[in-house]
PDB file of C-alpha atoms in Angstrom:
ATOM      1  CA  MET A   1     -16.365 -22.053  -4.554  1.00 46.00           C
ATOM      2  CA  GLU A   2     -17.280 -23.523  -1.221  1.00 47.00           C
ATOM      3  CA  MET A   3     -14.743 -23.629   1.577  1.00 50.00           C
ATOM      4  CA  ASP A   4     -14.659 -25.497   4.847  1.00 49.00           C
ATOM      5  CA  LEU A   5     -15.269 -22.563   7.162  1.00 50.00           C
ATOM      6  CA  HIS A   6     -16.276 -24.593  10.184  1.00 47.00           C
ATOM      7  CA  ALA A   7     -12.840 -23.951  11.656  1.00 54.00           C
ATOM      8  CA  ASP A   8     -12.435 -21.368  14.377  1.00 66.00           C
ATOM      9  CA  ILE A   9     -12.170 -18.422  12.021  1.00 81.00           C
ATOM     10  CA  LYS A  10     -13.805 -15.171  12.988  1.00 85.00           C
ATOM     11  CA  LYS A  11     -16.381 -14.109  10.406  1.00 88.00           C
ATOM     12  CA  ILE A  12     -18.239 -10.815  10.110  1.00 93.00           C
ATOM     13  CA  VAL A  13     -21.395 -10.365   8.023  1.00 95.00           C
ATOM     14  CA  LYS A  14     -21.397  -7.052   6.172  1.00 96.00           C
ATOM     15  CA  SER A  15     -23.843  -5.318   3.823  1.00 97.00           C
ATOM     16  CA  TYR A  16     -23.025  -2.945   0.975  1.00 97.00           C
ATOM     17  CA  PRO A  17     -25.507  -0.821  -1.004  1.00 98.00           C
ATOM     18  CA  LYS A  18     -25.424  -0.738  -4.779  1.00 96.00           C
ATOM     19  CA  ASN A  19     -22.442   1.159  -6.263  1.00 95.00           C
ATOM     20  CA  SER A  20     -20.484   1.113  -3.000  1.00 97.00           C
ATOM     21  CA  TYR A  21     -17.002  -0.416  -2.826  1.00 97.00           C
ATOM     22  CA  LEU A  22     -15.897  -3.399  -0.781  1.00 96.00           C
ATOM     23  CA  PHE A  23     -12.346  -2.188  -1.393  1.00 95.00           C
ATOM     24  CA  ARG A  24     -10.403   0.008  -3.823  1.00 95.00           C
ATOM     25  CA  GLU A  25      -7.196  -0.546  -5.735  1.00 94.00           C
ATOM     26  CA  GLY A  26      -4.248   0.422  -3.545  1.00 92.00           C
ATOM     27  CA  ASP A  27      -6.030  -0.181  -0.237  1.00 93.00           C
ATOM     28  CA  ASP A  28      -4.215  -2.304   2.332  1.00 92.00           C
ATOM     29  CA  VAL A  29      -5.409  -5.907   2.198  1.00 92.00           C
ATOM     30  CA  LYS A  30      -7.733  -6.444   5.146  1.00 89.00           C
ATOM     31  CA  GLY A  31      -9.240  -9.800   4.216  1.00 91.00           C
ATOM     32  CA  ILE A  32     -11.463 -11.723   1.824  1.00 92.00           C
ATOM     33  CA  TYR A  33     -15.210 -11.538   1.224  1.00 95.00           C
ATOM     34  CA  ILE A  34     -17.527 -14.468   0.533  1.00 93.00           C
ATOM     35  CA  ILE A  35     -20.683 -13.237  -1.182  1.00 95.00           C
ATOM     36  CA  GLN A  36     -23.981 -14.397   0.248  1.00 95.00           C
ATOM     37  CA  SER A  37     -26.274 -12.389  -2.042  1.00 96.00           C
ATOM     38  CA  GLY A  38     -25.908  -9.788  -4.766  1.00 96.00           C
ATOM     39  CA  LYS A  39     -23.170  -9.267  -7.348  1.00 95.00           C
ATOM     40  CA  VAL A  40     -19.749  -7.625  -7.172  1.00 96.00           C
ATOM     41  CA  GLN A  41     -17.842  -6.273 -10.172  1.00 95.00           C
ATOM     42  CA  ILE A  42     -14.070  -6.701 -10.101  1.00 94.00           C
ATOM     43  CA  GLY A  43     -12.067  -4.310 -12.264  1.00 93.00           C
ATOM     44  CA  LYS A  44      -9.825  -1.297 -12.426  1.00 91.00           C
ATOM     45  CA  VAL A  45      -9.503   2.106 -14.038  1.00 88.00           C
ATOM     46  CA  THR A  46      -6.409   2.667 -16.182  1.00 84.00           C
ATOM     47  CA  PRO A  47      -4.324   5.853 -15.909  1.00 84.00           C
ATOM     48  CA  ASP A  48      -5.979   7.175 -19.091  1.00 83.00           C
ATOM     49  CA  GLY A  49      -9.447   6.737 -17.563  1.00 81.00           C
ATOM     50  CA  ARG A  50     -10.500   3.504 -19.287  1.00 84.00           C
ATOM     51  CA  GLU A  51     -12.499   1.075 -17.176  1.00 88.00           C
ATOM     52  CA  LEU A  52     -11.652  -2.616 -17.393  1.00 89.00           C
ATOM     53  CA  THR A  53     -13.927  -5.294 -15.946  1.00 91.00           C
ATOM     54  CA  LEU A  54     -12.287  -8.607 -15.148  1.00 89.00           C
ATOM     55  CA  LYS A  55     -15.181 -10.531 -13.644  1.00 91.00           C
ATOM     56  CA  ILE A  56     -18.554 -10.354 -11.928  1.00 93.00           C
ATOM     57  CA  CYS A  57     -18.895 -12.463  -8.797  1.00 92.00           C
ATOM     58  CA  GLY A  58     -22.143 -13.724  -7.286  1.00 91.00           C
ATOM     59  CA  PRO A  59     -23.274 -15.852  -4.316  1.00 93.00           C
ATOM     60  CA  ASP A  60     -20.715 -18.319  -2.890  1.00 90.00           C
ATOM     61  CA  GLN A  61     -17.892 -16.611  -4.789  1.00 90.00           C
ATOM     62  CA  ILE A  62     -14.783 -15.227  -3.069  1.00 91.00           C
ATOM     63  CA  VAL A  63     -13.789 -11.600  -3.592  1.00 92.00           C
ATOM     64  CA  GLY A  64     -10.406 -10.153  -2.685  1.00 88.00           C
ATOM     65  CA  GLU A  65      -7.389 -11.362  -4.635  1.00 72.00           C
ATOM     66  CA  ILE A  66      -4.731 -11.480  -1.986  1.00 75.00           C
ATOM     67  CA  THR A  67      -1.193 -12.538  -1.259  1.00 79.00           C
ATOM     68  CA  VAL A  68      -1.336 -14.459   1.996  1.00 86.00           C
ATOM     69  CA  PHE A  69       1.613 -14.376   4.370  1.00 88.00           C
ATOM     70  CA  SER A  70       2.917 -11.265   2.660  1.00 85.00           C
ATOM     71  CA  GLU A  71       3.847  -8.000   4.325  1.00 83.00           C
ATOM     72  CA  ALA A  72       2.182  -4.730   3.298  1.00 82.00           C
ATOM     73  CA  ALA A  73      -0.027  -6.390   0.644  1.00 88.00           C
ATOM     74  CA  LYS A  74      -2.304  -4.096  -1.378  1.00 91.00           C
ATOM     75  CA  TYR A  75      -5.498  -4.791  -3.292  1.00 93.00           C
ATOM     76  CA  MET A  76      -4.710  -4.637  -7.007  1.00 91.00           C
ATOM     77  CA  LEU A  77      -8.292  -4.162  -8.190  1.00 93.00           C
ATOM     78  CA  ASP A  78     -11.567  -2.443  -7.287  1.00 95.00           C
ATOM     79  CA  ALA A  79     -14.545  -4.411  -5.971  1.00 96.00           C
ATOM     80  CA  ARG A  80     -17.834  -2.578  -6.530  1.00 96.00           C
ATOM     81  CA  ALA A  81     -21.315  -3.786  -5.607  1.00 97.00           C
ATOM     82  CA  ILE A  82     -23.489  -3.648  -8.726  1.00 95.00           C
ATOM     83  CA  GLU A  83     -26.425  -4.884  -6.647  1.00 94.00           C
ATOM     84  CA  PRO A  84     -27.062  -4.665  -2.900  1.00 97.00           C
ATOM     85  CA  VAL A  85     -24.585  -7.150  -1.446  1.00 97.00           C
ATOM     86  CA  VAL A  86     -24.452  -9.186   1.735  1.00 98.00           C
ATOM     87  CA  CYS A  87     -21.171 -10.961   2.347  1.00 96.00           C
ATOM     88  CA  THR A  88     -19.036 -12.648   4.972  1.00 94.00           C
ATOM     89  CA  LYS A  89     -15.704 -10.965   5.657  1.00 94.00           C
ATOM     90  CA  ILE A  90     -12.719 -12.858   7.021  1.00 93.00           C
ATOM     91  CA  ALA A  91      -9.779 -10.790   8.226  1.00 92.00           C
ATOM     92  CA  ILE A  92      -6.445 -11.612   6.601  1.00 92.00           C
ATOM     93  CA  GLU A  93      -4.849 -12.429   9.960  1.00 91.00           C
ATOM     94  CA  ASP A  94      -7.646 -14.866  10.827  1.00 92.00           C
ATOM     95  CA  LEU A  95      -7.458 -16.457   7.381  1.00 91.00           C
ATOM     96  CA  GLU A  96      -3.706 -16.989   7.652  1.00 91.00           C
ATOM     97  CA  GLU A  97      -4.086 -18.553  11.084  1.00 91.00           C
ATOM     98  CA  GLY A  98      -6.854 -20.810   9.780  1.00 91.00           C
ATOM     99  CA  LEU A  99      -4.742 -21.901   6.803  1.00 91.00           C
ATOM    100  CA  LEU A 100      -1.940 -22.929   9.152  1.00 92.00           C
ATOM    101  CA  LYS A 101      -4.233 -24.913  11.434  1.00 90.00           C
ATOM    102  CA  ASN A 102      -6.798 -26.411   9.041  1.00 90.00           C
ATOM    103  CA  PRO A 103      -5.479 -28.654   6.208  1.00 90.00           C
ATOM    104  CA  LYS A 104      -8.914 -28.884   4.559  1.00 89.00           C
ATOM    105  CA  LEU A 105      -9.213 -25.105   4.447  1.00 88.00           C
ATOM    106  CA  SER A 106      -5.687 -24.834   3.027  1.00 90.00           C
ATOM    107  CA  ALA A 107      -6.467 -27.363   0.286  1.00 91.00           C
ATOM    108  CA  ALA A 108      -9.740 -25.617  -0.621  1.00 88.00           C
ATOM    109  CA  PHE A 109      -8.030 -22.224  -0.727  1.00 89.00           C
ATOM    110  CA  MET A 110      -5.226 -23.499  -2.976  1.00 89.00           C
ATOM    111  CA  LYS A 111      -7.815 -25.088  -5.264  1.00 89.00           C
ATOM    112  CA  TRP A 112      -9.669 -21.770  -5.541  1.00 86.00           C
ATOM    113  CA  MET A 113      -6.453 -19.883  -6.308  1.00 87.00           C
ATOM    114  CA  GLY A 114      -5.507 -22.443  -8.980  1.00 87.00           C
ATOM    115  CA  ILE A 115      -8.895 -22.245 -10.708  1.00 86.00           C
ATOM    116  CA  ASP A 116      -8.857 -18.441 -10.574  1.00 85.00           C
ATOM    117  CA  GLN A 117      -5.409 -18.392 -12.183  1.00 86.00           C
ATOM    118  CA  GLN A 118      -6.527 -20.753 -14.950  1.00 86.00           C
ATOM    119  CA  LYS A 119      -9.566 -18.572 -15.643  1.00 84.00           C
ATOM    120  CA  THR A 120      -7.254 -15.581 -16.074  1.00 83.00           C
ATOM    121  CA  GLN A 121      -4.900 -17.526 -18.356  1.00 84.00           C
ATOM    122  CA  THR A 122      -7.724 -18.595 -20.670  1.00 84.00           C
ATOM    123  CA  LYS A 123      -8.923 -14.987 -20.959  1.00 81.00           C
ATOM    124  CA  PHE A 124      -5.461 -13.842 -22.023  1.00 80.00           C
ATOM    125  CA  ARG A 125      -5.242 -16.771 -24.441  1.00 81.00           C
ATOM    126  CA  ASP A 126      -8.473 -15.803 -26.194  1.00 80.00           C
ATOM    127  CA  LEU A 127      -7.401 -12.164 -26.452  1.00 78.00           C
ATOM    128  CA  LEU A 128      -3.887 -12.877 -27.713  1.00 77.00           C
ATOM    129  CA  LEU A 129      -4.829 -15.600 -30.199  1.00 80.00           C
ATOM    130  CA  HIS A 130      -8.041 -14.125 -31.579  1.00 81.00           C
ATOM    131  CA  GLY A 131      -7.889 -10.399 -30.851  1.00 86.00           C
ATOM    132  CA  LYS A 132     -11.084  -8.389 -30.506  1.00 88.00           C
ATOM    133  CA  LYS A 133     -13.277 -11.197 -31.783  1.00 89.00           C
ATOM    134  CA  GLY A 134     -11.776 -13.595 -29.265  1.00 87.00           C
ATOM    135  CA  ALA A 135     -12.267 -11.132 -26.430  1.00 90.00           C
ATOM    136  CA  LEU A 136     -15.950 -10.471 -27.214  1.00 93.00           C
ATOM    137  CA  TYR A 137     -17.015 -13.949 -28.278  1.00 93.00           C
ATOM    138  CA  SER A 138     -15.298 -15.632 -25.330  1.00 92.00           C
ATOM    139  CA  THR A 139     -17.007 -13.118 -23.028  1.00 93.00           C
ATOM    140  CA  PHE A 140     -20.375 -14.238 -24.436  1.00 95.00           C
ATOM    141  CA  ILE A 141     -19.449 -17.886 -23.855  1.00 94.00           C
ATOM    142  CA  ARG A 142     -18.338 -17.177 -20.283  1.00 93.00           C
ATOM    143  CA  LEU A 143     -21.500 -15.199 -19.599  1.00 94.00           C
ATOM    144  CA  SER A 144     -23.591 -18.118 -20.868  1.00 95.00           C
ATOM    145  CA  ASN A 145     -21.785 -20.490 -18.500  1.00 93.00           C
ATOM    146  CA  SER A 146     -22.215 -18.166 -15.505  1.00 92.00           C
ATOM    147  CA  TYR A 147     -25.620 -16.572 -16.078  1.00 93.00           C
ATOM    148  CA  GLY A 148     -27.153 -18.472 -18.994  1.00 95.00           C
ATOM    149  CA  VAL A 149     -30.737 -19.742 -18.797  1.00 96.00           C
ATOM    150  CA  GLN A 150     -31.834 -22.205 -21.462  1.00 95.00           C
ATOM    151  CA  GLN A 151     -34.801 -20.967 -23.512  1.00 95.00           C
ATOM    152  CA  PRO A 152     -36.560 -22.482 -26.552  1.00 94.00           C
ATOM    153  CA  GLU A 153     -34.889 -19.861 -28.777  1.00 95.00           C
ATOM    154  CA  GLY A 154     -31.421 -20.192 -27.242  1.00 96.00           C
ATOM    155  CA  ILE A 155     -29.534 -19.194 -24.094  1.00 97.00           C
ATOM    156  CA  LEU A 156     -30.689 -16.061 -22.276  1.00 97.00           C
ATOM    157  CA  ILE A 157     -27.971 -14.209 -20.364  1.00 96.00           C
ATOM    158  CA  ASP A 158     -29.834 -13.349 -17.158  1.00 94.00           C
ATOM    159  CA  LEU A 159     -27.757 -10.235 -16.549  1.00 91.00           C
ATOM    160  CA  ALA A 160     -28.510  -6.842 -18.075  1.00 90.00           C
ATOM    161  CA  LEU A 161     -25.347  -5.341 -19.583  1.00 91.00           C
ATOM    162  CA  THR A 162     -24.956  -2.199 -21.646  1.00 92.00           C
ATOM    163  CA  ASN A 163     -22.704  -2.151 -24.694  1.00 93.00           C
ATOM    164  CA  GLN A 164     -20.241  -0.074 -22.694  1.00 94.00           C
ATOM    165  CA  GLU A 165     -20.167  -2.687 -19.945  1.00 93.00           C
ATOM    166  CA  LEU A 166     -19.497  -5.382 -22.550  1.00 93.00           C
ATOM    167  CA  ALA A 167     -16.707  -3.225 -23.939  1.00 93.00           C
ATOM    168  CA  ASN A 168     -15.207  -2.947 -20.455  1.00 92.00           C
ATOM    169  CA  PHE A 169     -14.913  -6.738 -20.302  1.00 90.00           C
ATOM    170  CA  CYS A 170     -13.013  -6.800 -23.589  1.00 88.00           C
ATOM    171  CA  GLY A 171     -10.782  -3.762 -23.278  1.00 84.00           C
ATOM    172  CA  MET A 172     -12.416  -2.247 -26.367  1.00 89.00           C
ATOM    173  CA  THR A 173     -14.334   0.914 -27.168  1.00 90.00           C
ATOM    174  CA  ARG A 174     -18.117   0.915 -27.180  1.00 92.00           C
ATOM    175  CA  GLU A 175     -18.105   1.807 -30.892  1.00 95.00           C
ATOM    176  CA  VAL A 176     -16.195  -1.362 -31.784  1.00 94.00           C
ATOM    177  CA  VAL A 177     -18.540  -3.491 -29.687  1.00 95.00           C
ATOM    178  CA  ASN A 178     -21.568  -1.792 -31.291  1.00 95.00           C
ATOM    179  CA  ARG A 179     -20.293  -2.736 -34.744  1.00 95.00           C
ATOM    180  CA  MET A 180     -19.547  -6.330 -33.796  1.00 95.00           C
ATOM    181  CA  LEU A 181     -22.927  -6.751 -32.112  1.00 95.00           C
ATOM    182  CA  SER A 182     -24.694  -5.402 -35.202  1.00 96.00           C
ATOM    183  CA  GLU A 183     -22.932  -7.998 -37.340  1.00 96.00           C
ATOM    184  CA  LEU A 184     -23.886 -10.810 -34.975  1.00 96.00           C
ATOM    185  CA  LYS A 185     -27.510  -9.648 -34.946  1.00 96.00           C
ATOM    186  CA  LYS A 186     -27.581  -9.606 -38.768  1.00 96.00           C
ATOM    187  CA  GLU A 187     -26.278 -13.180 -38.751  1.00 95.00           C
ATOM    188  CA  GLN A 188     -29.020 -14.029 -36.204  1.00 96.00           C
ATOM    189  CA  VAL A 189     -26.407 -15.314 -33.784  1.00 96.00           C
ATOM    190  CA  ILE A 190     -27.696 -13.092 -30.975  1.00 96.00           C
ATOM    191  CA  SER A 191     -30.643 -10.816 -30.236  1.00 96.00           C
ATOM    192  CA  MET A 192     -31.775  -8.602 -27.352  1.00 92.00           C
ATOM    193  CA  VAL A 193     -34.787  -9.388 -25.144  1.00 91.00           C
ATOM    194  CA  ASN A 194     -35.832  -6.796 -22.557  1.00 89.00           C
ATOM    195  CA  GLY A 195     -32.297  -5.463 -22.295  1.00 87.00           C
ATOM    196  CA  LYS A 196     -30.747  -8.909 -21.954  1.00 93.00           C
ATOM    197  CA  MET A 197     -28.808 -10.848 -24.557  1.00 95.00           C
ATOM    198  CA  LEU A 198     -30.181 -14.030 -26.104  1.00 97.00           C
ATOM    199  CA  ILE A 199     -27.620 -16.273 -27.797  1.00 97.00           C
ATOM    200  CA  HIS A 200     -29.234 -18.252 -30.596  1.00 97.00           C
ATOM    201  CA  ASP A 201     -26.118 -19.993 -31.920  1.00 96.00           C
ATOM    202  CA  LEU A 202     -23.502 -20.653 -29.259  1.00 95.00           C
ATOM    203  CA  SER A 203     -21.706 -23.152 -31.502  1.00 95.00           C
ATOM    204  CA  TYR A 204     -21.030 -20.333 -34.018  1.00 95.00           C
ATOM    205  CA  LEU A 205     -19.222 -18.311 -31.355  1.00 95.00           C
ATOM    206  CA  LYS A 206     -17.207 -21.343 -30.264  1.00 93.00           C
ATOM    207  CA  THR A 207     -16.231 -22.242 -33.819  1.00 93.00           C
ATOM    208  CA  GLU A 208     -15.117 -18.682 -34.628  1.00 91.00           C
ATOM    209  CA  ILE A 209     -12.572 -18.668 -31.797  1.00 89.00           C
ATOM    210  CA  ASN A 210     -11.595 -22.348 -32.037  1.00 87.00           C
ATOM    211  CA  CYS A 211     -13.072 -23.060 -28.621  1.00 86.00           C
ATOM    212  CA  GLU A 212     -11.127 -25.793 -26.829  1.00 83.00           C
ATOM    213  CA  ASN A 213     -14.143 -26.778 -24.699  1.00 82.00           C
ATOM    214  CA  CYS A 214     -12.356 -26.081 -21.433  1.00 82.00           C
ATOM    215  CA  PRO A 215     -14.081 -27.270 -18.256  1.00 84.00           C
ATOM    216  CA  ILE A 216     -16.895 -24.875 -17.386  1.00 84.00           C
ATOM    217  CA  SER A 217     -15.187 -24.168 -14.049  1.00 82.00           C
ATOM    218  CA  PHE A 218     -12.448 -22.389 -16.061  1.00 82.00           C
ATOM    219  CA  CYS A 219     -14.748 -20.789 -18.635  1.00 88.00           C
ATOM    220  CA  LYS A 220     -16.901 -18.501 -16.490  1.00 88.00           C
ATOM    221  CA  ILE A 221     -17.178 -14.748 -15.994  1.00 88.00           C
ATOM    222  CA  ASP A 222     -16.940 -14.921 -12.175  1.00 82.00           C
TER     223      ASP A 222
END
């Protein structure tokens, strides 16, 4: 999401190597990060050691769920660079001052927060209404909207993900995802091409979870 950052807000360009963290769960909130290049995985590790992935953010996306104008705010999630990342960091104090002074920035920031909340709500809806199938199939649909490239044979997800990484998106074990992927491959709904997923029949996935055809801005993985 683009923001009007032409206001007098101090910005710092920072670089992070692959597998380094922009911030960790429990860290004091220092600011937000606007990605210029690379990808950042947002997730957390549960007390029992399970890894959950909530989204993958790319260029022009904002990283750093925050509570503005709140004392002693903490990051609730981890942000890990899964590729070398270059981003713009805005300190929380500078952001708050900019929000007070710049109505356009305030409106853009509220719009981003609203869209992000709706994305989260639709993810919970798919999981609660359709269980494991809803979690996995809706993840495929969101991946196609964020990283899909149209090919003659279908939609190629231009992002290499292991079965474990897919499982982390869905809160499931790798074994369950393996079984569900095998069934989809038998039905020729999906296939793998050079380590990337090719969706041959997106309408099948949508029909199976009673897709409501939400606006694409809500139905994305970032």
